[in-house]
Structures are given as structure tokens and as C-alpha cells.
């Protein structure tokens, strides 16, 4: 990975600053089989990859009858991404960080304190 143009210093979940990283986006179907992968530069924020990945899947054709459910971790679950999913009729399952931005968004959308 020494010569990789994608390997960059970025925010490591392991709190390491001595290693270059890459970001791997993975999409699986309901059987757990890979349907899309993409490698991003290591300094790419996870939350910035969702829209591009979804749009790339939609360009290749997604059956209209399929229920669209996105499962994501807290790093992707931003108010902006949740708004994008709702506007595009996606259902989602996510770990939700107990931060003000997300909690405020969910309260506005549901009228419930989560």
C-alpha cells in the first residue's frame, strides 16, 4: 500500500496516525452477497460516501418492486444522509449517535424523543 494513490493518512478508528488508510464501501443484497464495492481515499469521511454509492446502484437498475433498506453505522448516519434517504424513499436501520444534530432531526421527523 506504500505506493497506492488511494492510501492517505486519515482518521483511524484504531487511533493510529502512523498508517495510511483506504475507505472501503460495501453493498450487499439480502443474501449477504456483494453487489457493489468501492475504495475511496483514506482521508474520505464515511458519511460522504452514501449518496454516491446509492446513486451508482440506481444508475445500474434497481427493481422498483424491491424494498430499499439501508443498514449503516453511526459514521454514516448524519442528518443530511437521513434526509437524503427519506426524500428518496429508502428505509434505514442505523446505530444512532446520541448527538444533538441527529436527535433533533429524528424528533422533527417523528415528533418523538428517541
mmCIF file of C-alpha atoms in Angstrom:
data_model
loop_
_atom_site.group_PDB
_atom_site.id
_atom_site.type_symbol
_atom_site.label_atom_id
_atom_site.label_comp_id
_atom_site.label_asym_id
_atom_site.label_seq_id
_atom_site.Cartn_x
_atom_site.Cartn_y
_atom_site.Cartn_z
ATOM 1 C CA UNK A 1 0.000 0.000 0.000
ATOM 2 C CA UNK A 2 3.087 2.191 0.131
ATOM 3 C CA UNK A 3 2.704 3.313 -3.493
ATOM 4 C CA UNK A 4 -1.098 3.461 -3.585
ATOM 5 C CA UNK A 5 -2.601 6.753 -4.725
ATOM 6 C CA UNK A 6 -5.674 5.976 -2.595
ATOM 7 C CA UNK A 7 -3.803 5.336 0.648
ATOM 8 C CA UNK A 8 -3.873 8.527 2.710
ATOM 9 C CA UNK A 9 -3.454 9.490 6.307
ATOM 10 C CA UNK A 10 -6.882 9.920 7.828
ATOM 11 C CA UNK A 11 -8.989 9.298 10.910
ATOM 12 C CA UNK A 12 -8.266 5.796 12.105
ATOM 13 C CA UNK A 13 -10.845 4.009 14.252
ATOM 14 C CA UNK A 14 -7.881 2.383 15.992
ATOM 15 C CA UNK A 15 -6.476 5.859 16.830
ATOM 16 C CA UNK A 16 -3.332 5.221 14.769
ATOM 17 C CA UNK A 17 -1.659 8.091 12.986
ATOM 18 C CA UNK A 18 1.319 6.122 11.670
ATOM 19 C CA UNK A 19 -0.523 4.158 8.957
ATOM 20 C CA UNK A 20 -2.116 5.172 5.703
ATOM 21 C CA UNK A 21 -5.714 4.096 5.186
ATOM 22 C CA UNK A 22 -8.254 3.392 2.473
ATOM 23 C CA UNK A 23 -12.023 3.541 2.911
ATOM 24 C CA UNK A 24 -13.966 0.524 1.653
ATOM 25 C CA UNK A 25 -17.653 0.976 0.810
ATOM 26 C CA UNK A 26 -19.554 -2.310 0.572
ATOM 27 C CA UNK A 27 -23.122 -3.011 -0.561
ATOM 28 C CA UNK A 28 -24.657 -6.441 -0.069
ATOM 29 C CA UNK A 29 -28.030 -7.863 -1.045
ATOM 30 C CA UNK A 30 -30.453 -9.629 1.304
ATOM 31 C CA UNK A 31 -28.492 -12.865 0.885
ATOM 32 C CA UNK A 32 -25.305 -11.128 2.038
ATOM 33 C CA UNK A 33 -23.686 -11.263 -1.403
ATOM 34 C CA UNK A 34 -21.619 -8.323 -2.612
ATOM 35 C CA UNK A 35 -23.362 -6.221 -5.248
ATOM 36 C CA UNK A 36 -21.104 -3.163 -5.163
ATOM 37 C CA UNK A 37 -17.752 -2.175 -3.717
ATOM 38 C CA UNK A 38 -15.739 0.987 -3.991
ATOM 39 C CA UNK A 39 -12.433 2.022 -2.486
ATOM 40 C CA UNK A 40 -12.068 5.679 -1.503
ATOM 41 C CA UNK A 41 -9.044 7.676 -0.416
ATOM 42 C CA UNK A 42 -8.145 7.083 3.203
ATOM 43 C CA UNK A 43 -8.949 10.633 4.222
ATOM 44 C CA UNK A 44 -12.569 10.370 2.964
ATOM 45 C CA UNK A 45 -15.230 10.700 5.641
ATOM 46 C CA UNK A 46 -17.567 7.681 5.753
ATOM 47 C CA UNK A 47 -20.606 9.966 5.778
ATOM 48 C CA UNK A 48 -19.678 11.452 2.386
ATOM 49 C CA UNK A 49 -19.862 8.117 0.533
ATOM 50 C CA UNK A 50 -23.530 7.155 0.965
ATOM 51 C CA UNK A 51 -25.137 9.319 -1.727
ATOM 52 C CA UNK A 52 -22.597 8.369 -4.395
ATOM 53 C CA UNK A 53 -22.901 4.641 -3.696
ATOM 54 C CA UNK A 54 -26.713 4.728 -3.778
ATOM 55 C CA UNK A 55 -26.739 6.756 -6.987
ATOM 56 C CA UNK A 56 -24.325 4.306 -8.632
ATOM 57 C CA UNK A 57 -26.656 1.420 -7.764
ATOM 58 C CA UNK A 58 -29.686 3.290 -9.070
ATOM 59 C CA UNK A 59 -27.917 4.008 -12.388
ATOM 60 C CA UNK A 60 -27.390 0.286 -12.953
ATOM 61 C CA UNK A 61 -31.008 -0.512 -12.235
ATOM 62 C CA UNK A 62 -32.790 -1.316 -9.038
ATOM 63 C CA UNK A 63 -36.086 -3.169 -9.372
ATOM 64 C CA UNK A 64 -38.920 -0.791 -8.461
ATOM 65 C CA UNK A 65 -40.665 -3.570 -6.551
ATOM 66 C CA UNK A 66 -37.698 -4.107 -4.258
ATOM 67 C CA UNK A 67 -37.994 -2.614 -0.776
ATOM 68 C CA UNK A 68 -34.970 -0.409 -0.339
ATOM 69 C CA UNK A 69 -33.403 -0.710 3.116
ATOM 70 C CA UNK A 70 -30.063 0.831 4.003
ATOM 71 C CA UNK A 71 -28.180 -0.532 7.025
ATOM 72 C CA UNK A 72 -25.439 1.806 8.196
ATOM 73 C CA UNK A 73 -23.248 2.551 11.152
ATOM 74 C CA UNK A 74 -23.165 5.752 13.159
ATOM 75 C CA UNK A 75 -20.396 7.248 10.996
ATOM 76 C CA UNK A 76 -22.747 7.410 8.007
ATOM 77 C CA UNK A 77 -25.881 8.319 9.940
ATOM 78 C CA UNK A 78 -25.843 12.124 9.631
ATOM 79 C CA UNK A 79 -28.916 14.328 9.472
ATOM 80 C CA UNK A 80 -28.078 15.132 5.845
ATOM 81 C CA UNK A 81 -27.855 11.440 4.898
ATOM 82 C CA UNK A 82 -31.080 10.576 6.746
ATOM 83 C CA UNK A 83 -32.843 13.413 4.922
ATOM 84 C CA UNK A 84 -31.496 12.120 1.577
ATOM 85 C CA UNK A 85 -32.748 8.594 2.351
ATOM 86 C CA UNK A 86 -36.194 9.809 3.368
ATOM 87 C CA UNK A 87 -36.527 12.052 0.287
ATOM 88 C CA UNK A 88 -35.622 9.097 -1.930
ATOM 89 C CA UNK A 89 -37.984 6.644 -0.179
ATOM 90 C CA UNK A 90 -35.334 4.469 1.426
ATOM 91 C CA UNK A 91 -35.943 2.754 4.733
ATOM 92 C CA UNK A 92 -32.934 2.577 7.021
ATOM 93 C CA UNK A 93 -31.538 0.865 10.065
ATOM 94 C CA UNK A 94 -28.742 2.583 11.888
ATOM 95 C CA UNK A 95 -26.857 2.946 15.085
ATOM 96 C CA UNK A 96 -27.720 6.497 16.036
ATOM 97 C CA UNK A 97 -25.152 8.503 17.953
ATOM 98 C CA UNK A 98 -26.694 10.447 20.811
ATOM 99 C CA UNK A 99 -25.584 13.765 19.375
ATOM 100 C CA UNK A 100 -27.698 16.878 19.088
ATOM 101 C CA UNK A 101 -27.876 17.012 15.272
ATOM 102 C CA UNK A 102 -29.312 13.518 14.829
ATOM 103 C CA UNK A 103 -31.595 13.626 17.863
ATOM 104 C CA UNK A 104 -33.064 16.963 16.743
ATOM 105 C CA UNK A 105 -33.614 15.615 13.221
ATOM 106 C CA UNK A 106 -35.351 12.470 14.479
ATOM 107 C CA UNK A 107 -37.557 14.488 16.817
ATOM 108 C CA UNK A 108 -38.620 16.765 13.959
ATOM 109 C CA UNK A 109 -39.379 13.789 11.702
ATOM 110 C CA UNK A 110 -41.263 11.663 14.245
ATOM 111 C CA UNK A 111 -42.364 14.037 16.994
ATOM 112 C CA UNK A 112 -40.896 11.550 19.480
ATOM 113 C CA UNK A 113 -37.883 11.800 21.728
ATOM 114 C CA UNK A 114 -35.737 8.778 20.971
#
